[in-house]
XYZ file of C-alpha atoms in Angstrom:
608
model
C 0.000 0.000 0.000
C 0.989 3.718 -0.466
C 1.022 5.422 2.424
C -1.115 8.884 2.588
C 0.118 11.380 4.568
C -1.590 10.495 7.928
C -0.593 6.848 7.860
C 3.213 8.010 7.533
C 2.581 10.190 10.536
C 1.003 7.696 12.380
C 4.047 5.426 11.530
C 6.267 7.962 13.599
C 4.254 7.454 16.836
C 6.122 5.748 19.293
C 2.845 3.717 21.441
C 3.307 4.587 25.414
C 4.851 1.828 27.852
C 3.596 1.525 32.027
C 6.323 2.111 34.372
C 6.718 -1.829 34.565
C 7.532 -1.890 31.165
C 10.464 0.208 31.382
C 14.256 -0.470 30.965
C 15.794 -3.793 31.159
C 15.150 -4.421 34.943
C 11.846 -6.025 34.969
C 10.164 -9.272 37.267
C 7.395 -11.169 37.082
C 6.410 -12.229 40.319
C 3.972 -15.119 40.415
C 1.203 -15.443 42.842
C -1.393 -17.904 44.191
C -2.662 -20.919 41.985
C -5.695 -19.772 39.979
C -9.346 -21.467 40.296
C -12.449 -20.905 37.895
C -15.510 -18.307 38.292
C -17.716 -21.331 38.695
C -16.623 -24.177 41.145
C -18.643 -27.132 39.467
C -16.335 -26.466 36.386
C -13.061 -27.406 37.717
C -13.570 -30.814 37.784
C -14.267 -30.887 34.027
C -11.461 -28.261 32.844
C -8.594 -29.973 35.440
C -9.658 -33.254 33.473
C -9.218 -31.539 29.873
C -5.886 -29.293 30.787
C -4.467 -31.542 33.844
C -0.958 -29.964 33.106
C -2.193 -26.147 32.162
C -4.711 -25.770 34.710
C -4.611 -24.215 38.129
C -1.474 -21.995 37.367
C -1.037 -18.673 39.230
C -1.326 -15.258 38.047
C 1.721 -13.866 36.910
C 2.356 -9.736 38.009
C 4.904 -7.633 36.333
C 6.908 -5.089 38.190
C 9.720 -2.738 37.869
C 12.456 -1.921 40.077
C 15.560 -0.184 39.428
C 17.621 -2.221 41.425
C 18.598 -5.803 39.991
C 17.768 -8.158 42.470
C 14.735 -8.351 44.101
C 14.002 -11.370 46.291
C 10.958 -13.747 46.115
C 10.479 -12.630 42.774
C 11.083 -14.463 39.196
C 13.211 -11.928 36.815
C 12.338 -12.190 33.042
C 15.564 -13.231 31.057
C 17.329 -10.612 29.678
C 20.380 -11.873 27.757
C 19.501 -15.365 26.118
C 18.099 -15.049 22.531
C 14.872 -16.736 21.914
C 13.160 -17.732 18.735
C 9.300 -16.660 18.551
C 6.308 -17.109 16.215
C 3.204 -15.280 15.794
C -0.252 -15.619 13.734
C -2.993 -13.630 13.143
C -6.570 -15.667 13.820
C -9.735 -14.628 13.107
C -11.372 -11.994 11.864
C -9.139 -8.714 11.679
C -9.421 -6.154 14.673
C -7.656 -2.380 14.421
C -4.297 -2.046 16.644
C -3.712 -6.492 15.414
C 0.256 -5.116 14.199
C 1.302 -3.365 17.392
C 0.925 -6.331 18.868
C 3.265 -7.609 16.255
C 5.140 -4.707 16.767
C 5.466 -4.285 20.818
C 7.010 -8.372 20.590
C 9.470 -7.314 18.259
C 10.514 -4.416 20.347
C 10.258 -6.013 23.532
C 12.729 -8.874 22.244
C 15.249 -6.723 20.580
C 15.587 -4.486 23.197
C 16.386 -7.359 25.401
C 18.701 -9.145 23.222
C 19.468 -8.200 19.097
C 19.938 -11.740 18.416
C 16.092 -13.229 19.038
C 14.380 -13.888 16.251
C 11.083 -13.332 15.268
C 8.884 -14.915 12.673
C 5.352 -14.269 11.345
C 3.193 -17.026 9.544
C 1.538 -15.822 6.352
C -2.000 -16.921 6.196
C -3.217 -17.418 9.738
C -3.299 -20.742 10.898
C -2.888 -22.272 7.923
C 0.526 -20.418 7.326
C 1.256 -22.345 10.778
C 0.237 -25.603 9.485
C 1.931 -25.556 6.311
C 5.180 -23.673 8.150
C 4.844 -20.235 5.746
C 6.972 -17.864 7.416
C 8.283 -14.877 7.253
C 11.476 -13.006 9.608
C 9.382 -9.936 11.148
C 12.651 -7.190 10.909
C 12.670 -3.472 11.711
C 12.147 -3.003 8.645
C 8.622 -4.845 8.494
C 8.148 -3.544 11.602
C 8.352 0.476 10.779
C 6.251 -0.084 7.554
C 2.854 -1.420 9.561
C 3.348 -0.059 13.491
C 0.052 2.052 14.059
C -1.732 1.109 10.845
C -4.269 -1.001 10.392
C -5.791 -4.850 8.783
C -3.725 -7.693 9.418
C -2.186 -7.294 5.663
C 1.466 -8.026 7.586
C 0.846 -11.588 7.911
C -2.670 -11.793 6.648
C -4.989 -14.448 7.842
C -7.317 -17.213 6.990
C -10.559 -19.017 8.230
C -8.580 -19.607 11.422
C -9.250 -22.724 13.458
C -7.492 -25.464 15.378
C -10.038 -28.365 15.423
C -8.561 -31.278 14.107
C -5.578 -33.765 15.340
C -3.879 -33.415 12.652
C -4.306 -29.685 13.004
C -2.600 -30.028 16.122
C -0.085 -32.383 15.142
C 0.606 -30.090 12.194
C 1.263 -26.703 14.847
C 3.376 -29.163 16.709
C 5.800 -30.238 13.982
C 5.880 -26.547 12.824
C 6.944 -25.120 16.078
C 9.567 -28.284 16.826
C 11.189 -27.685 13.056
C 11.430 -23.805 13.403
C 12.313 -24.448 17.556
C 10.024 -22.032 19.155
C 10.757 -20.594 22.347
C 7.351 -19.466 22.365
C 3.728 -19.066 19.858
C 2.223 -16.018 20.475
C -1.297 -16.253 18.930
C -3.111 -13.190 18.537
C -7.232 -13.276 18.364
C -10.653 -13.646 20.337
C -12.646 -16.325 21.980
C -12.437 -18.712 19.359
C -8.443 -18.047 19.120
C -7.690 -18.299 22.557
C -9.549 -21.581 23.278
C -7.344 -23.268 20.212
C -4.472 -21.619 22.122
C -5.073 -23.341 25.706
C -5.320 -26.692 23.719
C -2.000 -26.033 21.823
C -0.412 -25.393 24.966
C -2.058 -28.266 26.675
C -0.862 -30.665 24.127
C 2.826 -29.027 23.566
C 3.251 -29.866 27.597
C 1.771 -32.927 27.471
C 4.057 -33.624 24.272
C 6.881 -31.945 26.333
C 7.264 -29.222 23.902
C 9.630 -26.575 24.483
C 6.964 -24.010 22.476
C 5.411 -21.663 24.767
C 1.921 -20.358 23.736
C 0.540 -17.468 24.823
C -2.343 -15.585 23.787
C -3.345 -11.956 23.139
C -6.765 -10.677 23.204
C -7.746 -8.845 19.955
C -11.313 -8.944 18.750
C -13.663 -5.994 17.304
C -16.596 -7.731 18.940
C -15.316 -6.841 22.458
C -16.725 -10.115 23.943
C -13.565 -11.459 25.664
C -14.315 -10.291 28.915
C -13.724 -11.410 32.227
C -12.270 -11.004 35.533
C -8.410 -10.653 33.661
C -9.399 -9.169 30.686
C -11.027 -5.723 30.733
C -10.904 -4.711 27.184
C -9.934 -6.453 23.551
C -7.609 -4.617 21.049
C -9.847 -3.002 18.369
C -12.964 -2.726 19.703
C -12.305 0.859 21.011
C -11.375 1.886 17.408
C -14.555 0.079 15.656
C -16.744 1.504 18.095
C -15.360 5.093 17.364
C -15.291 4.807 13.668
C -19.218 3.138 13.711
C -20.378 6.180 15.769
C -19.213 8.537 13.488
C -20.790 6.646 10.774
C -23.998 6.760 12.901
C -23.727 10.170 14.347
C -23.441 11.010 10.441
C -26.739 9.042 9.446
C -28.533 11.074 12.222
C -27.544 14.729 11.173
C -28.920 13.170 8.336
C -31.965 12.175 9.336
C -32.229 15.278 11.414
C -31.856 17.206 8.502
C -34.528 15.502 6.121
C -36.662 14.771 8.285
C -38.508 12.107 6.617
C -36.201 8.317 7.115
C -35.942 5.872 9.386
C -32.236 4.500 9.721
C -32.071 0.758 10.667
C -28.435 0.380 11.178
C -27.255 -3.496 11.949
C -23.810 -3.543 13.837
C -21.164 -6.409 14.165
C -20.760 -8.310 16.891
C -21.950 -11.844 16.412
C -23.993 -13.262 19.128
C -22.875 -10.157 21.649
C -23.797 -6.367 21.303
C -21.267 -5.199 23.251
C -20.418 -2.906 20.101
C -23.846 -1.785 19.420
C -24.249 -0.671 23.091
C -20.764 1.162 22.897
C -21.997 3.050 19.776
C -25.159 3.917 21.326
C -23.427 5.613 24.226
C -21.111 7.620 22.185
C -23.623 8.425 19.341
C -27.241 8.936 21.092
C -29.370 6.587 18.325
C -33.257 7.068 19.187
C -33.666 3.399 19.650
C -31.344 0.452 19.754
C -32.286 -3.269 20.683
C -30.254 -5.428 22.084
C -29.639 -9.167 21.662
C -29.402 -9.831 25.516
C -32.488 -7.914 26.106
C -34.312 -9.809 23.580
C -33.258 -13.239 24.802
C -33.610 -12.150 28.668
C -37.514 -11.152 28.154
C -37.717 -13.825 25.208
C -39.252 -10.915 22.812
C -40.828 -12.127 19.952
C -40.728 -10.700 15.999
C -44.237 -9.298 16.427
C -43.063 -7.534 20.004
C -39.851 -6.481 18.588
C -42.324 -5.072 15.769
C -44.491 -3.597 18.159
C -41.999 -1.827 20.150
C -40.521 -0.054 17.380
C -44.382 1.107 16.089
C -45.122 2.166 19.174
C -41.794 4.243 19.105
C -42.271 5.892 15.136
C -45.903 6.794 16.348
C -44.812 8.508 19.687
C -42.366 10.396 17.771
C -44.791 11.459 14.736
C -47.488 12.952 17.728
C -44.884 15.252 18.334
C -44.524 15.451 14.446
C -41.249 13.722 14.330
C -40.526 11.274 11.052
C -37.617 10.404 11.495
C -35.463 8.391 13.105
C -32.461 6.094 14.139
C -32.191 2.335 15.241
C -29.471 0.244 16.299
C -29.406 -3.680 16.258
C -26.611 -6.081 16.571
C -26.115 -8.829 14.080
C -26.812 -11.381 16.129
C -30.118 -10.362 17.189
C -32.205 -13.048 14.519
C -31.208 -15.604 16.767
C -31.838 -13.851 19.598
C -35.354 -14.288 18.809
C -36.802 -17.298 20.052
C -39.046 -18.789 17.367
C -36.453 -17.664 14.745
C -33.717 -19.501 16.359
C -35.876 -22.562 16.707
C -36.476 -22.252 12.520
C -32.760 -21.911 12.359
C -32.080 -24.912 14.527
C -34.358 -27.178 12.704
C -33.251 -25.731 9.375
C -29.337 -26.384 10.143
C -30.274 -29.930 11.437
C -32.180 -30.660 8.307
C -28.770 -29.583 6.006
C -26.807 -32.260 8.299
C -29.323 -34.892 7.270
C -28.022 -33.591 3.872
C -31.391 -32.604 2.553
C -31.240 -29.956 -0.066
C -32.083 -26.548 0.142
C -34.885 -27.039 -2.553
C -36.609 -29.265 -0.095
C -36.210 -28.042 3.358
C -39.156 -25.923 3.397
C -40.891 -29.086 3.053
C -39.976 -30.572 5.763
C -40.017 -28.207 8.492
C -42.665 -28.930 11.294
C -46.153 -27.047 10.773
C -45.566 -24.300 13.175
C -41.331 -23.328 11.663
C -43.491 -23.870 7.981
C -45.982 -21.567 9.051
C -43.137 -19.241 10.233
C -40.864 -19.983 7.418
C -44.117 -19.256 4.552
C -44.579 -15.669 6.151
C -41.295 -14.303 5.920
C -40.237 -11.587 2.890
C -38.512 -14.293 -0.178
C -35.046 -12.299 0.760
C -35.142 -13.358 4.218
C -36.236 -16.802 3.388
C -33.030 -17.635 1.266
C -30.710 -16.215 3.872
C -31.716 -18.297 6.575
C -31.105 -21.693 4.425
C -27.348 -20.859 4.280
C -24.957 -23.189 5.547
C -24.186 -22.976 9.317
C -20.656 -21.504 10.282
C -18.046 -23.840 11.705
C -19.683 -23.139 15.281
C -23.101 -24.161 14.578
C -24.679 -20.748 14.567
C -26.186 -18.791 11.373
C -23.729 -16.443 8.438
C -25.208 -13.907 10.420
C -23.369 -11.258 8.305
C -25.380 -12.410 5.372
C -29.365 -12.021 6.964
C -30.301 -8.895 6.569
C -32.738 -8.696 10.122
C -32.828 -5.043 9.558
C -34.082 -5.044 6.424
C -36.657 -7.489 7.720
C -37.801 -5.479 10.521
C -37.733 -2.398 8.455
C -40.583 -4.246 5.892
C -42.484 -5.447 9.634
C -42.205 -2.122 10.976
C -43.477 -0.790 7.089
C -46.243 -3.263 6.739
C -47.692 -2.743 10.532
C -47.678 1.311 10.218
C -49.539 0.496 7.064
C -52.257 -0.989 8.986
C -52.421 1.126 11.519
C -52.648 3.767 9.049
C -55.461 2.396 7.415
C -57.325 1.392 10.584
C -56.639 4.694 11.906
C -55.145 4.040 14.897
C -51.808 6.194 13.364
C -52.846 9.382 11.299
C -49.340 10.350 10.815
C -47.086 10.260 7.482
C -45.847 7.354 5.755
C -43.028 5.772 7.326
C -40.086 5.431 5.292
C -36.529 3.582 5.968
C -33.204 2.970 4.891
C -31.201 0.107 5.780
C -27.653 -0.346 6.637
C -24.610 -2.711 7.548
C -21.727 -1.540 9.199
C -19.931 -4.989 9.137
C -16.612 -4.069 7.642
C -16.352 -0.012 7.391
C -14.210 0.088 10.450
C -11.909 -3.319 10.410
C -9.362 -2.062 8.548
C -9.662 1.396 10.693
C -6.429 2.954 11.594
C -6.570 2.289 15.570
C -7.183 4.818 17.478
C -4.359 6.136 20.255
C -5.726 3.905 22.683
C -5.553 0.539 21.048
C -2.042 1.571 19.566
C -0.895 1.551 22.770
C -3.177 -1.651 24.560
C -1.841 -3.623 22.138
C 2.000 -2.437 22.070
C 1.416 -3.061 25.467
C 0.644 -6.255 25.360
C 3.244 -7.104 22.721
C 5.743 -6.245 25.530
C 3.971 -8.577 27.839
C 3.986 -11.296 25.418
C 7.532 -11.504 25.292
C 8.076 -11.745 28.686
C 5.824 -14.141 29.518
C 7.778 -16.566 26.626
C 11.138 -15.542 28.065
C 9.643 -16.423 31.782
C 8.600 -19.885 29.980
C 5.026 -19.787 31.089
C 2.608 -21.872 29.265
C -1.039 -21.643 28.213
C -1.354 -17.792 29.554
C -2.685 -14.746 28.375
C -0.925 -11.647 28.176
C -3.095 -8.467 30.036
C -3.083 -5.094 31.482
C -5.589 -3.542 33.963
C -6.648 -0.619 35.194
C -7.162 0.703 31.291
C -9.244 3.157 32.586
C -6.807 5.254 33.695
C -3.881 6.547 32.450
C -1.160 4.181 30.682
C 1.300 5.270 33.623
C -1.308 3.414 36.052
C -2.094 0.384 33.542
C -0.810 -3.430 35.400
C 0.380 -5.623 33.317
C 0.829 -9.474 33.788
C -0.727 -12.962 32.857
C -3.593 -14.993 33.712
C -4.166 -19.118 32.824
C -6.327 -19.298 29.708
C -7.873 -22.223 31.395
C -8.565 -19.886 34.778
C -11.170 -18.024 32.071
C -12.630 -21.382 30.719
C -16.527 -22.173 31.695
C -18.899 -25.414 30.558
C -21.859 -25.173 28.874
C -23.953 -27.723 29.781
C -27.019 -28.788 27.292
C -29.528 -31.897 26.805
C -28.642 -33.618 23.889
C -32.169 -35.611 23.875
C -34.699 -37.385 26.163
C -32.451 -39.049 29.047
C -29.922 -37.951 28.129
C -26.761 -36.658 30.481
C -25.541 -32.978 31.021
C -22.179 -32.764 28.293
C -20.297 -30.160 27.671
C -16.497 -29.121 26.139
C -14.452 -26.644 28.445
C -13.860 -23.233 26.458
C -13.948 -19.606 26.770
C -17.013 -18.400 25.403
C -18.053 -15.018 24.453
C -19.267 -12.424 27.612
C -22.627 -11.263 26.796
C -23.597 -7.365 27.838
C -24.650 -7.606 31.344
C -27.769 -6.260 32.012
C -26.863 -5.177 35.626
C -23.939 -3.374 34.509
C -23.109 0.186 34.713
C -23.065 0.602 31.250
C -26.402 -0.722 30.017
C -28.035 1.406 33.238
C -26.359 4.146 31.698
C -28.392 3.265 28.165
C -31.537 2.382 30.543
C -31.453 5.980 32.235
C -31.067 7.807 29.096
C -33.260 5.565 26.829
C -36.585 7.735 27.371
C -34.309 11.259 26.509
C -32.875 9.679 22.992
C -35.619 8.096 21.864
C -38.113 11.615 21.893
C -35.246 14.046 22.232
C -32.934 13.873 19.089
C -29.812 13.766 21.369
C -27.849 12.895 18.915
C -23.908 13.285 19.559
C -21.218 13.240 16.651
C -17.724 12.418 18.631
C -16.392 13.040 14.598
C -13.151 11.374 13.260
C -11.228 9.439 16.267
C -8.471 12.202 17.137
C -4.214 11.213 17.740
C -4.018 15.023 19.448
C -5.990 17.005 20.749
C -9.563 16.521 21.557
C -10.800 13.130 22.105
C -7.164 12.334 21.102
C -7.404 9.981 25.216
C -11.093 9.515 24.900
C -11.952 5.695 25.852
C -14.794 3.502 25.567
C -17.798 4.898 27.476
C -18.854 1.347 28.237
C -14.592 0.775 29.839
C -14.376 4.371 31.741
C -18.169 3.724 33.477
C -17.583 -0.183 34.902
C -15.481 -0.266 37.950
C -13.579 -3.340 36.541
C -9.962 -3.594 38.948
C -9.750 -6.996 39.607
C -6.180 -7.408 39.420
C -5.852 -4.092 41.579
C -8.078 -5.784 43.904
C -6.273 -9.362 43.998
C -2.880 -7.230 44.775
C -4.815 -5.089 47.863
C -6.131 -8.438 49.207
C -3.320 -10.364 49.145
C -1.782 -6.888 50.966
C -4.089 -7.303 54.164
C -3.975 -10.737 54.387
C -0.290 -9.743 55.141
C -1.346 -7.425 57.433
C -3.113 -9.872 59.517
C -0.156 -12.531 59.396
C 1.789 -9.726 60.584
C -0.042 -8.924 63.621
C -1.613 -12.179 64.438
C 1.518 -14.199 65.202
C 2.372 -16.383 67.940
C 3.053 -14.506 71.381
C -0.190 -12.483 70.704
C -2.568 -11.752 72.828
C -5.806 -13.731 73.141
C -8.290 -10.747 72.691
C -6.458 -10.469 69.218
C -6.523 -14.231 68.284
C -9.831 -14.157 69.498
C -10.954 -11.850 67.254
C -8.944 -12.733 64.128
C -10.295 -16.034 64.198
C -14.349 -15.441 64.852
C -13.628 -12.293 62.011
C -11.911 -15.423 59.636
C -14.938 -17.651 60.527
C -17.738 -15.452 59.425
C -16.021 -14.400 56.462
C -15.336 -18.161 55.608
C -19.155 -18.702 56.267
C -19.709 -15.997 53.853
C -17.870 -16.759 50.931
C -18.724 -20.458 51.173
C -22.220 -18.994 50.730
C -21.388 -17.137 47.281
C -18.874 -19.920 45.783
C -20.661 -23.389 46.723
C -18.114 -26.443 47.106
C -18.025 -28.547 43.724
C -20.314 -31.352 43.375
C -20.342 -34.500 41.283
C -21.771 -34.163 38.105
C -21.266 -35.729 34.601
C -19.847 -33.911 31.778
């Protein structure tokens, strides 16, 4: 690519580093053995990952002296070899990554070597690589796509997948495989590294969380690389569409938004760009909404707006929201079960039971033909490829008809335009803040190889706040696993496969209050908000996601404080103590023991 003017100055930005980051004298110091969220779990996941699970969390530090006791001090000197890949789908700030590892291991010692697979996974398989130099290095830092390596449909299923990663990683001799993705990504990483110990590998894999969607979330993980940026560049694209509308006065914008089966990005948008409406796919599946209530609702919204002689309008929906719907998602399951049996897509419509038929018959042709494509590799619907707003555009169209001509709505005719914002914003430069998350976490990638930790993922907390108050370190990818437990028929037993699945929005959160409070005021008020272009200096230049700044989200912060008083009390409460304070150190233990037990119940046997 040539660059334009911006992208060269963009190349000259040099991404901010936390204080434990800096200089050569850095330590990891590791702390207590991790558990999982839910305790009925562990069983299940210490089965799958018996020599990757229960490892502790891993804090990084910086001290300008050299030796610090009771701590573990990343290598400095010895040269190690490492590889990286690009999986799934591309996500803005994807080279710093890149980048930051290259930096981090230079700077440490000249002679490591780094090397890139071309084509994702299948660039790993097939052992296409590429030496990642300075030179590569200056020509992508800050910019965005994943055009540096590029990437394919990126997947570790099979054993000879596996056995394929292996050889590649033994023939090049890997220190460490830094693989750099989402949920999807990072669950093929923990059964890499799994399978490289249980092979006794010397290939370290760690993993880095980059996904537009924003659904790797948890306890570790506060934030993904790129989902800052797509959020920024989608509310400008929305913020646009409403001057628009504004200005015309006479369209309805139905705006679907990426995210897959989470709408963490449409709720980010929302906050930053003030839509009049936006539905959720949590909110839909938590009240089990229907397509005639989802209908309704929106009526009911266009006809409160035109009594105040409004006609116009903007809605947000997430892509996943068709099979968020309950009757569609039953269609969708029996259609996808029907293209297993190998029955053609001629014929399904045949066979579908009388009440998905009935369903099936009353849906616009366009719809119809969407819904009979071919499952994605994890069983759910090419939900890029329905077009739900364009559907609930024609409801919305149809029922204002009829209202129209019953007279229950004596307003103007309604009139939409639809729109996809699937892929405007992938290839996004990244904005200041993902430049540096994810150079960030290119240091702490290499660190955790040179440390030889296994089956970890590289983080930093606190993002909130400024990058001289981020804490970095690493957390087991299995200490983020849960099991999803289903019945597979009548009788049948409870199974389930140990993985980290995508966060949905939580509807107790601070953020979605924040939508719930202000839902009333942007649906009548045309409060829309245009944050513009996302800035480098400047205004906005250290904006962050409104849905990140809002949550109170320290864990790691907290762990560290915890693990502080508990030192406190073994400081005072020693033996040659008095009994008043034993006394009361152990009925103050007790009752918090009794509590705790109460919100984490002890494991019980199950099957999986």
């Amino acid at each position: 690519m040539e660059m334009s003017p911006l992208q060269k100055q963009r190349s000259l930005y040099r991404p901010e580093l936390p204080p434990c980051l800096h200089g050569s004298n850095i330590h990891l110091d590791f702390g207590d053995a991790t558990t999982v969220t839910d305790p009925l779990d562990a069983q299940s996941i210490q089965r799958s990952f018996p020599h990757t699970y229960g490892q502790p969390l891993v804090h990084f530090f910086h001290s300008p002296h050299a030796t610090i006791p009771v701590a573990h001090s990343a290598k400095k000197k010895s040269p190690i070899r490492v590889g990286v890949v690009f999986c799934g789908r591309q996500s803005p700030g994807g080279h710093n990554v890149i980048c930051g590892l290259h930096d981090a291991m230079k700077l440490h010692n000249p002679e490591s070597t780094l090397i890139g697979f071309c084509g994702g996974t299948e660039g790993l398989f097939e052992n296409k690589t590429i030496e990642i130099t300075e030179d590569v290095v200056s020509a992508y830092i800050n910019q965005g796509g994943y055009d540096m390596l590029g990437r394919t449909r990126d997947q570790v299923r099979t054993n000879e997948q596996i056995k394929a990663a292996l050889n590649t990683c033994k023939a090049l001799r890997l220190d460490g495989l830094v693989i750099i993705g989402g949920v999807t990504s990072n669950t093929d990483a923990a059964q890499l590294a799994e399978t490289f110990a249980e092979a006794k590998c010397s290939t370290k894999v760690i993993g880095v969380p980059v996904t537009s969607y924003g659904d790797l979330r948890n306890q570790f993980v506060e934030a993904n690389v790129g989902f800052d940026t797509v959020c920024k560049v989608n509310s400008q694209l929305i913020s646009n569409l409403c001057t628009d509308a504004l200005s015309a006065e006479k369209y309805y914008y139905f705006i679907r938004l990426m995210g897959r089966k989470t709408s963490h990005v449409t709720l980010e948008c929302t906050l930053q760009s003030h839509p009049n409406m936006v539905i959720l796919s949590e909110e839909v599946a938590s009240s089990k909404l229907t397509l005639f209530d989802i209908t309704k609702r929106i009526c009911d919204a266009v006809q409160a707006r035109a009594e105040k002689d409004k006609y116009h309008g903007v809605i947000l929906l997430p892509e996943g929201l068709v099979e968020s719907i309950p009757e569609v998602y039953a269609l969708l399951q029996e259609i996808h079960d029907l293209l297993k049996k190998g029955v053609s897509v001629d014929s399904i419509s045949t066979q579908l039971s009388p009440w998905a038929s009935a369903l099936y018959q009353s849906l616009p042709p366009f719809i119809k033909k969407q819904l009979l494509l071919s499952p994605d590799s994890d069983e759910s619907a090419q939900l890029s490829q329905i077009e739900t707003e364009k559907l609930l555009a024609q409801l919305v169209e149809a029922e204002m008809d009829a209202r129209s001509k019953s007279g229950e709505y004596k307003g103007k005719k309604f009139n939409s335009i639809c729109h996809f914002f699937g892929y405007q914003a992938r290839g996004s430069l990244p904005s200041k803040f993902d430049c540096d998350y994810a150079y960030v976490l290119g240091h702490v990638s290499y660190h955790l190889v040179s440390a030889g930790v296994n089956g970890y993922m590289a983080t930093a907390t606190n993002l909130k706040n400024d990058v001289m108050k981020w804490r970095c370190g690493g957390a087991p990818l299995t200490a983020m696993m849960t099991v999803r437990r289903s019945l597979c028929g009548p009788g049948s037993s409870l199974v389930g496969k140990p993985s980290i699945h995508p966060v949905e929005v939580n509807l107790k959160g601070k953020a979605y209050e924040l939508l719930v409070r202000n839902a009333e005021k942007f649906l009548m008020g045309d409060l829309y908000s245009n944050p513009g272009p996302h800035q480098y200096k400047g205004p906005g230049s250290c904006s962050k996601a409104i849905s990140l700044s809002v949550e109170d989200q320290d864990y790691m912060g907290r762990v560290e404080e915890f693990q502080a008083y508990l030192e406190k009390v073994k400081s005072i409460v020693k033996p040659g103590c008095s009994q008043e304070v034993l006394k009361a150190a152990l009925s103050t233990m007790a009752s918090l023991v009794d509590i705790l037990s109460l919100m984490s119940p002890a494991p019980k046997a199950h099957v999986v």
